[in-house]
């Protein structure tokens, strides 16, 4: 039996087509979209300006909500981690990161991850499956419910590799970005990749203003391949070429994520090599002190090593920031999210 899709996985024009196929005028799609993303109701029955038979028709074709909230860690107003159950019993995590004026949501795109980065919890149990666009969008709606307001920023930095699930990820971006719905501006949406070049190349062609982050973590192949097996497929030089082409084409600045691991990738030589790599085109670097992950015995760099690494980049004129990774008490910080089974 084919499972009914989530209504939240439809693009606006797909919803219009659905209305049309049911013999209804397309403006009905706008009304439904408004219930879904502006009023954010929790069932078809609450869509009061639709006839009962049409609401029944919608329910025949679509599921309203496919994610179930199993657990919320953390208190309102602070970082909160959501454990969510999918219809097939798989589990994912999403994180709410409130700051002064921002309400950010960190989204998962897959159950598990194929990338198997040594220091990241998300890939430790392997890969289970891709999320659908509906499952990605629903994470944002559950976050909106907890925030009590529409989220302002989205980061695709939860479990999974967004570019290993390119189509559903991009579809979710279009749904979240739609001006008559949640209207989350493309510039407020960040997609992070471990360096999947075909994804970077495709994104360059989308004509979208989204932010792109690339998880680099090492400036040369030997070390990067040890930390990130994805580097064997797409080595540093090729990755840099793809990033240069992306910057050239989109005129948008890429942020390179660099997790600092003691005595591993935090030496002055690494900093200098990184500077050399980044000379070719404008970019930003975001340094992240390693978050503890059980399966990885590396340690966070010392404050002194972090300071030196930072300064080497800064002195070379690179735009560098140090990320204060939120939520490590909840195991909700960078690299600590995982797919779990109950
Ligand atoms: N697969 C994508 C999306 C995940 S983003 C990507 O790799 O970019 C999660 C970010 O946290 C990535 O930059 C990742 O490299 C980083 N990260 C993973 N494990 C970490 C850890 N233990 N400490 C700090 N950052 C980590």
Tab-separated table of N, CA, C and O in Angstrom, residues 67-184:
chain	number	residue	atom	x	y	z
A	67	UNK	N	5.075	13.795	11.703
A	67	UNK	CA	6.063	13.715	12.786
A	67	UNK	C	5.373	13.718	14.139
A	67	UNK	O	4.409	14.435	14.344
A	68	UNK	N	5.934	12.939	15.035
A	68	UNK	CA	5.381	12.914	16.385
A	68	UNK	C	6.459	13.369	17.362
A	68	UNK	O	7.588	12.868	17.325
A	69	UNK	N	6.098	14.310	18.240
A	69	UNK	CA	7.055	14.808	19.236
A	69	UNK	C	7.198	13.769	20.336
A	69	UNK	O	6.231	13.428	20.991
A	70	UNK	N	8.392	13.248	20.518
A	70	UNK	CA	8.576	12.249	21.573
A	70	UNK	C	9.153	12.871	22.825
A	70	UNK	O	8.845	12.467	23.931
A	71	UNK	N	10.024	13.843	22.626
A	71	UNK	CA	10.741	14.382	23.778
A	71	UNK	C	11.215	15.792	23.453
A	71	UNK	O	11.649	16.047	22.333
A	72	UNK	N	11.117	16.679	24.422
A	72	UNK	CA	11.677	18.026	24.259
A	72	UNK	C	12.664	18.218	25.391
A	72	UNK	O	12.299	18.092	26.554
A	73	UNK	N	13.909	18.495	25.031
A	73	UNK	CA	14.902	18.748	26.080
A	73	UNK	C	15.206	20.231	26.115
A	73	UNK	O	15.316	20.861	25.072
A	74	UNK	N	15.403	20.765	27.314
A	74	UNK	CA	15.721	22.182	27.445
A	74	UNK	C	14.470	22.993	27.711
A	74	UNK	O	13.361	22.508	27.509
A	75	UNK	N	14.686	24.238	28.169
A	75	UNK	CA	13.533	25.066	28.537
A	75	UNK	C	13.273	26.120	27.488
A	75	UNK	O	14.191	26.547	26.786
A	76	UNK	N	12.024	26.581	27.421
A	76	UNK	CA	11.678	27.649	26.472
A	76	UNK	C	12.577	28.865	26.685
A	76	UNK	O	12.935	29.173	27.812
A	77	UNK	N	12.947	29.503	25.595
A	77	UNK	CA	13.815	30.677	25.693
A	77	UNK	C	15.287	30.303	25.615
A	77	UNK	O	16.150	31.155	25.430
A	78	UNK	N	15.580	28.999	25.783
A	78	UNK	CA	16.966	28.537	25.645
A	78	UNK	C	17.029	27.516	24.510
A	78	UNK	O	16.014	27.215	23.907
A	79	UNK	N	18.236	26.983	24.264
A	79	UNK	CA	18.337	25.944	23.238
A	79	UNK	C	17.483	24.749	23.642
A	79	UNK	O	17.531	24.301	24.782
A	80	UNK	N	16.698	24.278	22.689
A	80	UNK	CA	15.857	23.108	22.958
A	80	UNK	C	16.070	22.081	21.863
A	80	UNK	O	16.165	22.428	20.686
A	81	UNK	N	16.107	20.814	22.277
A	81	UNK	CA	16.273	19.751	21.280
A	81	UNK	C	15.001	18.917	21.224
A	81	UNK	O	14.474	18.515	22.257
A	82	UNK	N	14.530	18.671	20.015
A	82	UNK	CA	13.326	17.867	19.823
A	82	UNK	C	13.702	16.498	19.296
A	82	UNK	O	14.452	16.398	18.322
A	83	UNK	N	13.156	15.483	19.929
A	83	UNK	CA	13.297	14.131	19.394
A	83	UNK	C	11.973	13.809	18.712
A	83	UNK	O	10.912	13.901	19.333
A	84	UNK	N	12.054	13.458	17.434
A	84	UNK	CA	10.838	13.287	16.641
A	84	UNK	C	10.764	11.903	16.035
A	84	UNK	O	11.773	11.369	15.556
A	85	UNK	N	9.557	11.365	16.038
A	85	UNK	CA	9.363	10.032	15.466
A	85	UNK	C	8.659	10.141	14.121
A	85	UNK	O	7.652	10.839	13.982
A	86	UNK	N	9.192	9.432	13.140
A	86	UNK	CA	8.605	9.438	11.800
A	86	UNK	C	7.574	8.303	11.701
A	86	UNK	O	7.565	7.409	12.561
A	87	UNK	N	6.771	8.310	10.660
A	87	UNK	CA	5.694	7.306	10.584
A	87	UNK	C	6.219	5.868	10.543
A	87	UNK	O	5.546	4.946	10.952
A	88	UNK	N	7.431	5.675	10.056
A	88	UNK	CA	7.970	4.314	10.013
A	88	UNK	C	8.777	3.974	11.267
A	88	UNK	O	9.512	2.991	11.300
A	89	UNK	N	8.668	4.809	12.303
A	89	UNK	CA	9.329	4.499	13.564
A	89	UNK	C	10.743	5.046	13.679
A	89	UNK	O	11.339	5.006	14.749
A	90	UNK	N	11.291	5.576	12.578
A	90	UNK	CA	12.638	6.139	12.640
A	90	UNK	C	12.608	7.422	13.474
A	90	UNK	O	11.565	8.078	13.582
A	91	UNK	N	13.763	7.782	14.033
A	91	UNK	CA	13.827	8.970	14.872
A	91	UNK	C	14.794	9.992	14.295
A	91	UNK	O	15.837	9.630	13.751
A	92	UNK	N	14.427	11.256	14.431
A	92	UNK	CA	15.346	12.328	14.040
A	92	UNK	C	15.360	13.393	15.133
A	92	UNK	O	14.531	13.365	16.031
A	93	UNK	N	16.290	14.328	15.013
A	93	UNK	CA	16.360	15.411	15.989
A	93	UNK	C	16.373	16.754	15.262
A	93	UNK	O	16.872	16.857	14.145
A	94	UNK	N	15.798	17.745	15.928
A	94	UNK	CA	15.850	19.124	15.429
A	94	UNK	C	16.132	20.009	16.633
A	94	UNK	O	15.848	19.621	17.768
A	95	UNK	N	16.729	21.170	16.398
A	95	UNK	CA	17.121	22.024	17.515
A	95	UNK	C	16.604	23.444	17.325
A	95	UNK	O	16.676	24.000	16.220
A	96	UNK	N	16.090	24.019	18.397
A	96	UNK	CA	15.676	25.427	18.397
A	96	UNK	C	16.794	26.228	19.053
A	96	UNK	O	17.237	25.872	20.159
A	97	UNK	N	17.250	27.259	18.378
A	97	UNK	CA	18.330	28.067	18.931
A	97	UNK	C	17.881	29.534	18.962
A	97	UNK	O	18.071	30.267	17.996
A	98	UNK	N	17.264	29.955	20.080
A	98	UNK	CA	16.832	31.347	20.135
A	98	UNK	C	17.997	32.265	20.489
A	98	UNK	O	18.856	31.891	21.300
A	99	UNK	N	18.068	33.412	19.880
A	99	UNK	CA	19.034	34.437	20.275
A	99	UNK	C	18.227	35.730	20.407
A	99	UNK	O	17.009	35.686	20.285
A	100	UNK	N	18.882	36.824	20.618
A	100	UNK	CA	18.140	38.047	20.914
A	100	UNK	C	17.000	38.311	19.934
A	100	UNK	O	15.852	38.361	20.313
A	101	UNK	N	17.377	38.450	18.652
A	101	UNK	CA	16.319	38.781	17.692
A	101	UNK	C	16.011	37.612	16.761
A	101	UNK	O	15.151	37.719	15.911
A	102	UNK	N	16.740	36.536	16.913
A	102	UNK	CA	16.555	35.407	15.992
A	102	UNK	C	15.868	34.234	16.655
A	102	UNK	O	16.088	33.972	17.828
A	103	UNK	N	15.100	33.548	15.826
A	103	UNK	CA	14.571	32.261	16.264
A	103	UNK	C	15.003	31.243	15.208
A	103	UNK	O	14.367	31.099	14.165
A	104	UNK	N	16.124	30.603	15.481
A	104	UNK	CA	16.713	29.695	14.491
A	104	UNK	C	16.247	28.260	14.730
A	104	UNK	O	16.063	27.855	15.876
A	105	UNK	N	16.083	27.522	13.636
A	105	UNK	CA	15.807	26.092	13.748
A	105	UNK	C	16.872	25.341	12.968
A	105	UNK	O	17.170	25.679	11.814
A	106	UNK	N	17.450	24.328	13.602
A	106	UNK	CA	18.452	23.483	12.950
A	106	UNK	C	17.752	22.192	12.531
A	106	UNK	O	17.205	21.472	13.362
A	107	UNK	N	17.763	21.909	11.236
A	107	UNK	CA	16.959	20.819	10.679
A	107	UNK	C	17.780	19.612	10.258
A	107	UNK	O	18.894	19.745	9.758
A	108	UNK	N	17.185	18.442	10.388
A	108	UNK	CA	17.782	17.224	9.836
A	108	UNK	C	17.227	16.979	8.437
A	108	UNK	O	16.082	17.331	8.146
A	109	UNK	N	18.056	16.386	7.581
A	109	UNK	CA	17.620	16.089	6.210
A	109	UNK	C	17.611	14.590	5.913
A	109	UNK	O	17.104	14.165	4.885
A	110	UNK	N	18.231	13.809	6.807
A	110	UNK	CA	18.267	12.356	6.610
A	110	UNK	C	18.149	11.673	7.971
A	110	UNK	O	18.413	12.292	9.007
A	111	UNK	N	17.773	10.388	7.938
A	111	UNK	CA	17.855	9.576	9.155
A	111	UNK	C	19.227	8.919	9.079
A	111	UNK	O	19.482	8.116	8.186
A	112	UNK	N	20.118	9.319	9.987
A	112	UNK	CA	21.494	8.852	9.890
A	112	UNK	C	22.215	9.605	8.781
A	112	UNK	O	21.695	10.585	8.242
A	113	UNK	N	23.420	9.153	8.446
A	113	UNK	CA	24.226	9.877	7.466
A	113	UNK	C	25.260	8.924	6.888
A	113	UNK	O	25.777	8.065	7.592
A	114	UNK	N	25.527	9.072	5.579
A	114	UNK	CA	26.514	8.185	4.938
A	114	UNK	C	27.939	8.685	5.082
A	114	UNK	O	28.877	7.980	4.741
A	115	UNK	N	28.100	9.946	5.507
A	115	UNK	CA	29.410	10.581	5.387
A	115	UNK	C	30.444	10.053	6.379
A	115	UNK	O	31.631	10.104	6.109
A	116	UNK	N	29.979	9.566	7.536
A	116	UNK	CA	30.867	8.939	8.523
A	116	UNK	C	32.076	9.785	8.922
A	116	UNK	O	33.189	9.263	9.067
A	117	UNK	N	31.876	11.076	9.108
A	117	UNK	CA	32.962	11.923	9.616
A	117	UNK	C	33.337	11.415	11.008
A	117	UNK	O	32.464	11.118	11.824
A	118	UNK	N	34.650	11.306	11.258
A	118	UNK	CA	35.132	10.648	12.480
A	118	UNK	C	34.611	11.291	13.757
A	118	UNK	O	34.368	10.601	14.742
A	119	UNK	N	34.431	12.616	13.725
A	119	UNK	CA	34.137	13.370	14.956
A	119	UNK	C	32.659	13.671	15.137
A	119	UNK	O	32.264	14.395	16.043
A	120	UNK	N	31.813	13.176	14.239
A	120	UNK	CA	30.403	13.562	14.242
A	120	UNK	C	29.522	12.383	14.644
A	120	UNK	O	29.697	11.272	14.143
A	121	UNK	N	28.569	12.637	15.537
A	121	UNK	CA	27.702	11.561	16.033
A	121	UNK	C	26.691	11.103	14.979
A	121	UNK	O	26.250	9.952	14.997
A	122	UNK	N	26.362	12.011	14.060
A	122	UNK	CA	25.234	11.719	13.156
A	122	UNK	C	25.441	10.492	12.275
A	122	UNK	O	24.490	9.828	11.895
A	123	UNK	N	26.692	10.202	11.929
A	123	UNK	CA	26.939	9.091	11.005
A	123	UNK	C	27.347	7.806	11.713
A	123	UNK	O	27.620	6.792	11.056
A	124	UNK	N	27.387	7.832	13.038
A	124	UNK	CA	27.932	6.676	13.760
A	124	UNK	C	27.091	5.411	13.587
A	124	UNK	O	27.603	4.307	13.671
A	125	UNK	N	25.811	5.586	13.372
A	125	UNK	CA	24.961	4.400	13.205
A	125	UNK	C	24.631	4.154	11.744
A	125	UNK	O	23.682	3.423	11.423
A	126	UNK	N	25.386	4.776	10.863
A	126	UNK	CA	25.143	4.570	9.439
A	126	UNK	C	23.951	5.359	8.935
A	126	UNK	O	23.445	6.247	9.621
A	127	UNK	N	23.536	4.993	7.746
A	127	UNK	CA	22.471	5.736	7.061
A	127	UNK	C	21.222	4.885	7.050
A	127	UNK	O	21.288	3.676	6.830
A	128	UNK	N	20.081	5.490	7.307
A	128	UNK	CA	18.812	4.755	7.254
A	128	UNK	C	17.999	5.156	6.022
A	128	UNK	O	17.693	4.339	5.196
A	129	UNK	N	17.665	6.430	5.919
A	129	UNK	CA	16.948	6.867	4.725
A	129	UNK	C	16.929	8.396	4.614
A	129	UNK	O	17.263	9.098	5.565
A	130	UNK	N	16.510	8.858	3.444
A	130	UNK	CA	16.334	10.296	3.229
A	130	UNK	C	15.025	10.750	3.862
A	130	UNK	O	14.063	9.980	3.926
A	131	UNK	N	14.985	11.999	4.288
A	131	UNK	CA	13.710	12.581	4.698
A	131	UNK	C	13.017	13.143	3.463
A	131	UNK	O	13.670	13.529	2.492
A	132	UNK	N	11.695	13.194	3.523
A	132	UNK	CA	10.944	13.853	2.456
A	132	UNK	C	10.890	15.344	2.771
A	132	UNK	O	11.111	15.758	3.919
A	133	UNK	N	10.537	16.143	1.757
A	133	UNK	CA	10.402	17.585	1.978
A	133	UNK	C	9.378	17.847	3.081
A	133	UNK	O	9.571	18.714	3.930
A	134	UNK	N	8.298	17.055	3.092
A	134	UNK	CA	7.267	17.237	4.111
A	134	UNK	C	7.822	17.030	5.519
A	134	UNK	O	7.510	17.782	6.443
A	135	UNK	N	8.660	16.009	5.669
A	135	UNK	CA	9.243	15.750	6.991
A	135	UNK	C	10.212	16.863	7.400
A	135	UNK	O	10.357	17.163	8.588
A	136	UNK	N	10.847	17.467	6.426
A	136	UNK	CA	11.765	18.569	6.740
A	136	UNK	C	10.949	19.809	7.149
A	136	UNK	O	11.214	20.444	8.167
A	137	UNK	N	9.913	20.123	6.365
A	137	UNK	CA	9.087	21.304	6.648
A	137	UNK	C	8.367	21.150	7.995
A	137	UNK	O	8.263	22.104	8.767
A	138	UNK	N	7.901	19.954	8.283
A	138	UNK	CA	7.187	19.749	9.553
A	138	UNK	C	8.077	20.030	10.766
A	138	UNK	O	7.584	20.451	11.812
A	139	UNK	N	9.381	19.806	10.635
A	139	UNK	CA	10.275	20.143	11.756
A	139	UNK	C	10.172	21.631	12.073
A	139	UNK	O	10.170	22.048	13.236
A	140	UNK	N	10.067	22.445	11.023
A	140	UNK	CA	9.975	23.897	11.220
A	140	UNK	C	8.646	24.258	11.881
A	140	UNK	O	8.587	25.125	12.759
A	141	UNK	N	7.576	23.568	11.484
A	141	UNK	CA	6.269	23.881	12.068
A	141	UNK	C	6.211	23.495	13.542
A	141	UNK	O	5.631	24.213	14.357
A	142	UNK	N	6.841	22.381	13.898
A	142	UNK	CA	6.874	22.002	15.308
A	142	UNK	C	7.699	23.020	16.095
A	142	UNK	O	7.359	23.376	17.228
A	143	UNK	N	8.761	23.509	15.478
A	143	UNK	CA	9.571	24.540	16.135
A	143	UNK	C	8.748	25.826	16.288
A	143	UNK	O	8.802	26.481	17.331
A	144	UNK	N	7.968	26.172	15.274
A	144	UNK	CA	7.132	27.377	15.335
A	144	UNK	C	6.142	27.268	16.490
A	144	UNK	O	5.895	28.237	17.217
A	145	UNK	N	5.618	26.060	16.675
A	145	UNK	CA	4.662	25.841	17.760
A	145	UNK	C	5.346	26.096	19.121
A	145	UNK	O	4.783	26.757	19.992
A	146	UNK	N	6.562	25.593	19.264
A	146	UNK	CA	7.272	25.783	20.532
A	146	UNK	C	7.694	27.238	20.742
A	146	UNK	O	7.622	27.759	21.849
A	147	UNK	N	8.142	27.871	19.664
A	147	UNK	CA	8.531	29.274	19.767
A	147	UNK	C	7.306	30.152	20.022
A	147	UNK	O	7.402	31.250	20.539
A	148	UNK	N	6.142	29.654	19.579
A	148	UNK	CA	4.933	30.463	19.653
A	148	UNK	C	4.924	31.541	18.583
A	148	UNK	O	4.100	32.438	18.596
A	149	UNK	N	5.873	31.440	17.666
A	149	UNK	CA	6.013	32.420	16.597
A	149	UNK	C	6.724	31.771	15.425
A	149	UNK	O	7.338	30.724	15.586
A	150	UNK	N	6.700	32.456	14.313
A	150	UNK	CA	7.360	31.936	13.128
A	150	UNK	C	8.882	31.993	13.315
A	150	UNK	O	9.407	33.014	13.742
A	151	UNK	N	9.593	30.895	13.018
A	151	UNK	CA	11.059	30.964	13.088
A	151	UNK	C	11.600	31.981	12.073
A	151	UNK	O	10.980	32.211	11.037
A	152	UNK	N	12.727	32.598	12.405
A	152	UNK	CA	13.278	33.613	11.495
A	152	UNK	C	14.427	33.068	10.649
A	152	UNK	O	14.697	33.587	9.577
A	153	UNK	N	15.128	32.063	11.157
A	153	UNK	CA	16.309	31.541	10.462
A	153	UNK	C	16.297	30.020	10.441
A	153	UNK	O	15.879	29.396	11.406
A	154	UNK	N	16.782	29.471	9.336
A	154	UNK	CA	16.842	28.013	9.200
A	154	UNK	C	18.283	27.624	8.891
A	154	UNK	O	18.920	28.222	8.024
A	155	UNK	N	18.788	26.633	9.598
A	155	UNK	CA	20.089	26.069	9.226
A	155	UNK	C	19.923	24.571	8.975
A	155	UNK	O	19.366	23.862	9.801
A	156	UNK	N	20.380	24.144	7.802
A	156	UNK	CA	20.344	22.708	7.478
A	156	UNK	C	21.629	22.099	8.013
A	156	UNK	O	22.546	21.779	7.267
A	157	UNK	N	21.675	22.001	9.349
A	157	UNK	CA	22.892	21.535	10.013
A	157	UNK	C	22.601	20.440	11.027
A	157	UNK	O	23.389	20.195	11.937
A	158	UNK	N	21.450	19.805	10.888
A	158	UNK	CA	21.138	18.700	11.782
A	158	UNK	C	21.705	17.405	11.217
A	158	UNK	O	22.723	17.407	10.525
A	159	UNK	N	21.031	16.307	11.497
A	159	UNK	CA	21.515	15.009	11.021
A	159	UNK	C	21.371	14.919	9.499
A	159	UNK	O	20.346	15.296	8.929
A	160	UNK	N	22.417	14.391	8.858
A	160	UNK	CA	22.337	14.116	7.420
A	160	UNK	C	23.152	15.065	6.575
A	160	UNK	O	23.625	16.104	7.044
A	161	UNK	N	23.329	14.682	5.324
A	161	UNK	CA	24.043	15.502	4.350
A	161	UNK	C	22.999	16.041	3.357
A	161	UNK	O	22.472	15.279	2.542
A	162	UNK	N	22.682	17.334	3.448
A	162	UNK	CA	21.623	17.891	2.596
A	162	UNK	C	21.821	17.585	1.107
A	162	UNK	O	20.863	17.304	0.390
A	163	UNK	N	23.068	17.611	0.630
A	163	UNK	CA	23.290	17.409	-0.806
A	163	UNK	C	23.287	15.933	-1.198
A	163	UNK	O	23.413	15.596	-2.374
A	164	UNK	N	23.168	15.052	-0.203
A	164	UNK	CA	22.941	13.649	-0.513
A	164	UNK	C	21.432	13.394	-0.606
A	164	UNK	O	20.995	12.274	-0.868
A	165	UNK	N	20.658	14.439	-0.347
A	165	UNK	CA	19.196	14.380	-0.469
A	165	UNK	C	18.770	15.703	-1.094
A	165	UNK	O	17.932	16.439	-0.569
A	166	UNK	N	19.403	16.001	-2.235
A	166	UNK	CA	19.323	17.340	-2.822
A	166	UNK	C	17.893	17.769	-3.145
A	166	UNK	O	17.453	18.860	-2.768
A	167	UNK	N	17.154	16.900	-3.841
A	167	UNK	CA	15.844	17.333	-4.343
A	167	UNK	C	14.868	17.659	-3.223
A	167	UNK	O	14.190	18.692	-3.254
A	168	UNK	N	14.791	16.787	-2.224
A	168	UNK	CA	13.840	17.034	-1.133
A	168	UNK	C	14.286	18.234	-0.286
A	168	UNK	O	13.469	19.002	0.194
A	169	UNK	N	15.594	18.375	-0.133
A	169	UNK	CA	16.102	19.530	0.618
A	169	UNK	C	15.710	20.831	-0.089
A	169	UNK	O	15.156	21.746	0.526
A	170	UNK	N	15.974	20.892	-1.377
A	170	UNK	CA	15.653	22.128	-2.121
A	170	UNK	C	14.154	22.390	-2.166
A	170	UNK	O	13.699	23.527	-2.074
A	171	UNK	N	13.396	21.306	-2.269
A	171	UNK	CA	11.944	21.465	-2.265
A	171	UNK	C	11.508	22.094	-0.937
A	171	UNK	O	10.692	23.024	-0.918
A	172	UNK	N	12.091	21.624	0.155
A	172	UNK	CA	11.717	22.194	1.461
A	172	UNK	C	12.123	23.666	1.528
A	172	UNK	O	11.396	24.484	2.089
A	173	UNK	N	13.235	24.023	0.938
A	173	UNK	CA	13.657	25.434	0.921
A	173	UNK	C	12.588	26.278	0.222
A	173	UNK	O	12.183	27.335	0.717
A	174	UNK	N	12.097	25.796	-0.916
A	174	UNK	CA	11.082	26.566	-1.655
A	174	UNK	C	9.797	26.710	-0.847
A	174	UNK	O	9.157	27.758	-0.875
A	175	UNK	N	9.427	25.663	-0.134
A	175	UNK	CA	8.193	25.728	0.673
A	175	UNK	C	8.370	26.734	1.823
A	175	UNK	O	7.510	27.577	2.063
A	176	UNK	N	9.505	26.676	2.502
A	176	UNK	CA	9.743	27.560	3.656
A	176	UNK	C	9.895	29.018	3.234
A	176	UNK	O	9.572	29.939	3.974
A	177	UNK	N	10.384	29.189	2.022
A	177	UNK	CA	10.703	30.514	1.487
A	177	UNK	C	9.483	31.211	0.876
A	177	UNK	O	9.471	32.432	0.704
A	178	UNK	N	8.421	30.467	0.593
A	178	UNK	CA	7.293	31.035	-0.154
A	178	UNK	C	6.710	32.256	0.582
A	178	UNK	O	6.354	32.183	1.755
A	179	UNK	N	6.585	33.395	-0.130
A	179	UNK	CA	6.198	34.639	0.532
A	179	UNK	C	4.790	34.617	1.136
A	179	UNK	O	4.526	35.347	2.092
A	180	UNK	N	3.902	33.789	0.616
A	180	UNK	CA	2.552	33.743	1.203
A	180	UNK	C	2.452	32.750	2.357
A	180	UNK	O	1.370	32.540	2.909
A	181	UNK	N	3.579	32.108	2.681
A	181	UNK	CA	3.552	31.123	3.770
A	181	UNK	C	4.440	31.585	4.911
A	181	UNK	O	4.300	32.697	5.413
A	182	UNK	N	5.393	30.741	5.290
A	182	UNK	CA	6.305	31.120	6.375
A	182	UNK	C	7.193	32.291	5.953
A	182	UNK	O	7.630	33.077	6.784
A	183	UNK	N	7.461	32.377	4.668
A	183	UNK	CA	8.200	33.527	4.141
A	183	UNK	C	9.580	33.691	4.749
A	183	UNK	O	10.011	34.816	5.012
A	184	UNK	N	10.265	32.606	4.970
A	184	UNK	CA	11.619	32.724	5.524
A	184	UNK	C	12.567	33.087	4.380
A	184	UNK	O	12.712	32.337	3.422
